[in-house]
Amino acid sequence: MTGTAAPFAADDYRARMERAARSAAEAGLAGLLVAPGPDLVWLTGYAPTAATERLTLLVLAPGQDPVLVVPALEAPDAAKAVGASALTLRDWTDGKDPYAVTAPLLDSGGRFGISDNAWAMHLLGLQKALPGTSYASLTEALPMLRAVKDRAELELLAAAGAAADAAFEEVRKLPFGGRRESEVAADLADLLRRFGHSQVDFTIVASGPNGANPHHEVGDRVIERGDMVVLDFGGLKDGYGSDTSRTVHVGEPTDEERRVHDLVRAAQEAGFHAVRPGAACQEVDRAARAVIADAGYGEYFIHRTGHGIGVTTHEPPYMIEGEEQPLVPGMCFSVEPGVYLPGRFGVRIEDIVTVTESGGRRLNETTREMVIVD
C-alpha cells in the first residue's frame, strides 16, 4: 500500500488493536498476526516504505500487549509511526532467526488469524518453529474486522468521494469524441490527483463495445460519436478510498441506449433503498438485480452489486447473493449494478454508500441521469 496514512492519534490505533484482539478471542483464535499491508496500516499507522523478505509482523493476542516484530534496520521508521506508542517494538538483526524472536509471543498450540498477504515463507517459518500452531486467513476468520467505520473514517471516505465527484464534473467538460480511451483515462488520473488523491488505483474508460467488459483494460481505441462510455475510477485520498462509475454518451443516444441507462439507474436506486441496518448484504444485490431481471436483461448483469471500501478500494463486505452478513451502521460499500450487451455497449452506475441508523447515505452526488459529452 502506498500513500499517506490517515491522520489518526495513537489512542485510535490502540483502540483498534484492542478491538481486533477481542474479536480474535470471540472468533476462537489465539491471536492475530498482521503483515505489512492495509491491515497493518489500519491497526498501527505503519506502512513500510518497501515490503521485503525480512519478517515484519504485528502480534495481537487477548491479554497481552501488542508487539511489532521488525527488522532492526527498519525499527527507527517503525518507531515513528503514530501508533508505535501503543505497542512494543521487538527487532531482529540480519543473521538471526526472526521466527525464534516471534515464537515466544505465540501460544505454541494456538490457532491464529494471519494477513491474507503474508508471505508464504513467513507462514512456513512460523509453522516450522511452532508445529502445534494452525492458521486461518484474516478474510476467512475476521472478514468484518475493518468493515464498520468510525466517524473520522466516514469523514475521510466522504472527502474521497467528493474528490472523485469533482474529477467527474471536470472530465465531463472535456472532449471525448476523436480521442483515445487512454487519453481520457490519463485526464481522469490527473484530475483525481489534482483533487487530493495520493494514489490512483484504476481509471476505466470503456467506449462503445468495450463497455460490455466490466473490467476493460484501457486501450488505444478512438472514442467515436455515438459511443456509450463507461467511466469507473478511484483511488486513495488521505489513506481512504474512492470508487465511482458513471456512463456518458458522445452525442445524442438512441432510444435503446437511453432505456438501458434508465434501467440501470432504476436498479441502482433500488439497491440504494435496500440499504438499512439489519438487512443482509444479499438483499442489496437482490433489489438491484430484480429490476434488471424483470426488464429482461438479467443475463447481462454479470457481477456482484457491490464491495466494501475503506483503506483499500475493494474489501469486505460484498453485496452478493449468499452473503447473509447483516448491514451495520458505519459500513461503507459500493452499489453498482450494470448491463453489458456483448459487442455493443455497457452501462454501469456506482455510488459509495454508508449505512446509517435509519437507512443509507450516498457519498457520491454527481448526477445519475444520462450525461451527454462532446
JSON list of N, CA and C in Angstrom, two decimals, residues 7 15 34 38 56 69 78 82 108 121 149 166 170 188 225 235-236 267 275 324-325 327 343 355 366 372:
[
{"chain": "A", "resi": 7, "resn": "PRO", "atom": "N", "xyz": [-4.81, 10.65, 9.21]},
{"chain": "A", "resi": 7, "resn": "PRO", "atom": "CA", "xyz": [-4.33, 11.37, 10.41]},
{"chain": "A", "resi": 7, "resn": "PRO", "atom": "C", "xyz": [-5.08, 10.97, 11.68]},
{"chain": "A", "resi": 15, "resn": "ALA", "atom": "N", "xyz": [-7.07, 1.62, 20.37]},
{"chain": "A", "resi": 15, "resn": "ALA", "atom": "CA", "xyz": [-8.44, 1.10, 20.43]},
{"chain": "A", "resi": 15, "resn": "ALA", "atom": "C", "xyz": [-8.68, 0.06, 19.35]},
{"chain": "A", "resi": 34, "resn": "VAL", "atom": "N", "xyz": [-0.29, -9.91, 11.80]},
{"chain": "A", "resi": 34, "resn": "VAL", "atom": "CA", "xyz": [-0.58, -8.94, 10.75]},
{"chain": "A", "resi": 34, "resn": "VAL", "atom": "C", "xyz": [0.71, -8.52, 10.06]},
{"chain": "A", "resi": 38, "resn": "PRO", "atom": "N", "xyz": [-2.63, -3.28, 4.15]},
{"chain": "A", "resi": 38, "resn": "PRO", "atom": "CA", "xyz": [-3.70, -2.41, 4.64]},
{"chain": "A", "resi": 38, "resn": "PRO", "atom": "C", "xyz": [-4.09, -2.67, 6.08]},
{"chain": "A", "resi": 56, "resn": "THR", "atom": "N", "xyz": [8.31, -8.76, 9.03]},
{"chain": "A", "resi": 56, "resn": "THR", "atom": "CA", "xyz": [7.67, -7.72, 9.84]},
{"chain": "A", "resi": 56, "resn": "THR", "atom": "C", "xyz": [6.30, -8.26, 10.20]},
{"chain": "A", "resi": 69, "resn": "VAL", "atom": "N", "xyz": [7.11, -7.10, 15.54]},
{"chain": "A", "resi": 69, "resn": "VAL", "atom": "CA", "xyz": [8.42, -7.66, 15.24]},
{"chain": "A", "resi": 69, "resn": "VAL", "atom": "C", "xyz": [8.90, -7.03, 13.94]},
{"chain": "A", "resi": 78, "resn": "ALA", "atom": "N", "xyz": [9.71, 2.38, 11.99]},
{"chain": "A", "resi": 78, "resn": "ALA", "atom": "CA", "xyz": [8.52, 1.84, 12.67]},
{"chain": "A", "resi": 78, "resn": "ALA", "atom": "C", "xyz": [8.22, 2.63, 13.93]},
{"chain": "A", "resi": 82, "resn": "VAL", "atom": "N", "xyz": [2.54, 6.66, 14.08]},
{"chain": "A", "resi": 82, "resn": "VAL", "atom": "CA", "xyz": [1.69, 7.26, 15.11]},
{"chain": "A", "resi": 82, "resn": "VAL", "atom": "C", "xyz": [1.26, 6.24, 16.15]},
{"chain": "A", "resi": 108, "resn": "SER", "atom": "N", "xyz": [1.90, -21.87, 21.69]},
{"chain": "A", "resi": 108, "resn": "SER", "atom": "CA", "xyz": [2.50, -22.91, 20.85]},
{"chain": "A", "resi": 108, "resn": "SER", "atom": "C", "xyz": [1.49, -23.89, 20.27]},
{"chain": "A", "resi": 121, "resn": "MET", "atom": "N", "xyz": [6.68, -17.85, 2.85]},
{"chain": "A", "resi": 121, "resn": "MET", "atom": "CA", "xyz": [7.89, -18.25, 3.56]},
{"chain": "A", "resi": 121, "resn": "MET", "atom": "C", "xyz": [7.81, -17.90, 5.04]},
{"chain": "A", "resi": 149, "resn": "LYS", "atom": "N", "xyz": [-16.90, 1.57, 10.02]},
{"chain": "A", "resi": 149, "resn": "LYS", "atom": "CA", "xyz": [-16.05, 2.76, 10.13]},
{"chain": "A", "resi": 149, "resn": "LYS", "atom": "C", "xyz": [-16.52, 3.67, 11.25]},
{"chain": "A", "resi": 166, "resn": "ALA", "atom": "N", "xyz": [-15.69, 15.59, -7.97]},
{"chain": "A", "resi": 166, "resn": "ALA", "atom": "CA", "xyz": [-15.11, 16.78, -8.59]},
{"chain": "A", "resi": 166, "resn": "ALA", "atom": "C", "xyz": [-14.36, 16.41, -9.87]},
{"chain": "A", "resi": 170, "resn": "GLU", "atom": "N", "xyz": [-15.27, 17.67, -13.85]},
{"chain": "A", "resi": 170, "resn": "GLU", "atom": "CA", "xyz": [-14.31, 18.28, -14.76]},
{"chain": "A", "resi": 170, "resn": "GLU", "atom": "C", "xyz": [-14.12, 17.46, -16.03]},
{"chain": "A", "resi": 188, "resn": "LEU", "atom": "N", "xyz": [-8.45, 11.59, -16.28]},
{"chain": "A", "resi": 188, "resn": "LEU", "atom": "CA", "xyz": [-9.10, 11.23, -15.02]},
{"chain": "A", "resi": 188, "resn": "LEU", "atom": "C", "xyz": [-8.08, 11.06, -13.90]},
{"chain": "A", "resi": 225, "resn": "ARG", "atom": "N", "xyz": [-18.23, 9.30, -32.08]},
{"chain": "A", "resi": 225, "resn": "ARG", "atom": "CA", "xyz": [-19.55, 9.89, -31.85]},
{"chain": "A", "resi": 225, "resn": "ARG", "atom": "C", "xyz": [-20.58, 8.77, -31.91]},
{"chain": "A", "resi": 235, "resn": "GLY", "atom": "N", "xyz": [-9.33, 5.70, -6.13]},
{"chain": "A", "resi": 235, "resn": "GLY", "atom": "CA", "xyz": [-8.01, 5.55, -5.53]},
{"chain": "A", "resi": 235, "resn": "GLY", "atom": "C", "xyz": [-8.07, 5.96, -4.07]},
{"chain": "A", "resi": 236, "resn": "LEU", "atom": "N", "xyz": [-6.95, 6.39, -3.54]},
{"chain": "A", "resi": 236, "resn": "LEU", "atom": "CA", "xyz": [-6.87, 6.75, -2.12]},
{"chain": "A", "resi": 236, "resn": "LEU", "atom": "C", "xyz": [-6.58, 8.23, -1.94]},
{"chain": "A", "resi": 267, "resn": "ALA", "atom": "N", "xyz": [-32.21, 0.44, -11.18]},
{"chain": "A", "resi": 267, "resn": "ALA", "atom": "CA", "xyz": [-31.66, -0.67, -10.40]},
{"chain": "A", "resi": 267, "resn": "ALA", "atom": "C", "xyz": [-30.74, -0.15, -9.30]},
{"chain": "A", "resi": 275, "resn": "VAL", "atom": "N", "xyz": [-30.70, -0.52, 1.43]},
{"chain": "A", "resi": 275, "resn": "VAL", "atom": "CA", "xyz": [-29.69, -0.39, 2.49]},
{"chain": "A", "resi": 275, "resn": "VAL", "atom": "C", "xyz": [-30.37, 0.07, 3.78]},
{"chain": "A", "resi": 324, "resn": "GLU", "atom": "N", "xyz": [-24.99, -13.37, 3.87]},
{"chain": "A", "resi": 324, "resn": "GLU", "atom": "CA", "xyz": [-26.03, -13.09, 4.86]},
{"chain": "A", "resi": 324, "resn": "GLU", "atom": "C", "xyz": [-25.56, -12.17, 5.97]},
{"chain": "A", "resi": 325, "resn": "GLN", "atom": "N", "xyz": [-24.35, -11.64, 5.87]},
{"chain": "A", "resi": 325, "resn": "GLN", "atom": "CA", "xyz": [-23.85, -10.68, 6.86]},
{"chain": "A", "resi": 325, "resn": "GLN", "atom": "C", "xyz": [-24.82, -9.50, 6.98]},
{"chain": "A", "resi": 327, "resn": "LEU", "atom": "N", "xyz": [-26.16, -5.77, 7.60]},
{"chain": "A", "resi": 327, "resn": "LEU", "atom": "CA", "xyz": [-25.60, -4.43, 7.48]},
{"chain": "A", "resi": 327, "resn": "LEU", "atom": "C", "xyz": [-25.62, -3.75, 8.86]},
{"chain": "A", "resi": 343, "resn": "GLY", "atom": "N", "xyz": [-20.51, -6.89, -27.64]},
{"chain": "A", "resi": 343, "resn": "GLY", "atom": "CA", "xyz": [-20.30, -6.35, -28.97]},
{"chain": "A", "resi": 343, "resn": "GLY", "atom": "C", "xyz": [-20.99, -5.03, -29.23]},
{"chain": "A", "resi": 355, "resn": "VAL", "atom": "N", "xyz": [-24.00, 2.90, 5.63]},
{"chain": "A", "resi": 355, "resn": "VAL", "atom": "CA", "xyz": [-25.20, 2.55, 6.38]},
{"chain": "A", "resi": 355, "resn": "VAL", "atom": "C", "xyz": [-25.35, 3.53, 7.54]},
{"chain": "A", "resi": 366, "resn": "THR", "atom": "N", "xyz": [-22.80, 13.16, -7.83]},
{"chain": "A", "resi": 366, "resn": "THR", "atom": "CA", "xyz": [-22.94, 13.61, -9.22]},
{"chain": "A", "resi": 366, "resn": "THR", "atom": "C", "xyz": [-24.19, 13.01, -9.82]},
{"chain": "A", "resi": 372, "resn": "ILE", "atom": "N", "xyz": [-24.50, 13.86, -21.56]},
{"chain": "A", "resi": 372, "resn": "ILE", "atom": "CA", "xyz": [-24.04, 13.94, -22.94]},
{"chain": "A", "resi": 372, "resn": "ILE", "atom": "C", "xyz": [-22.72, 14.70, -22.98]}
]
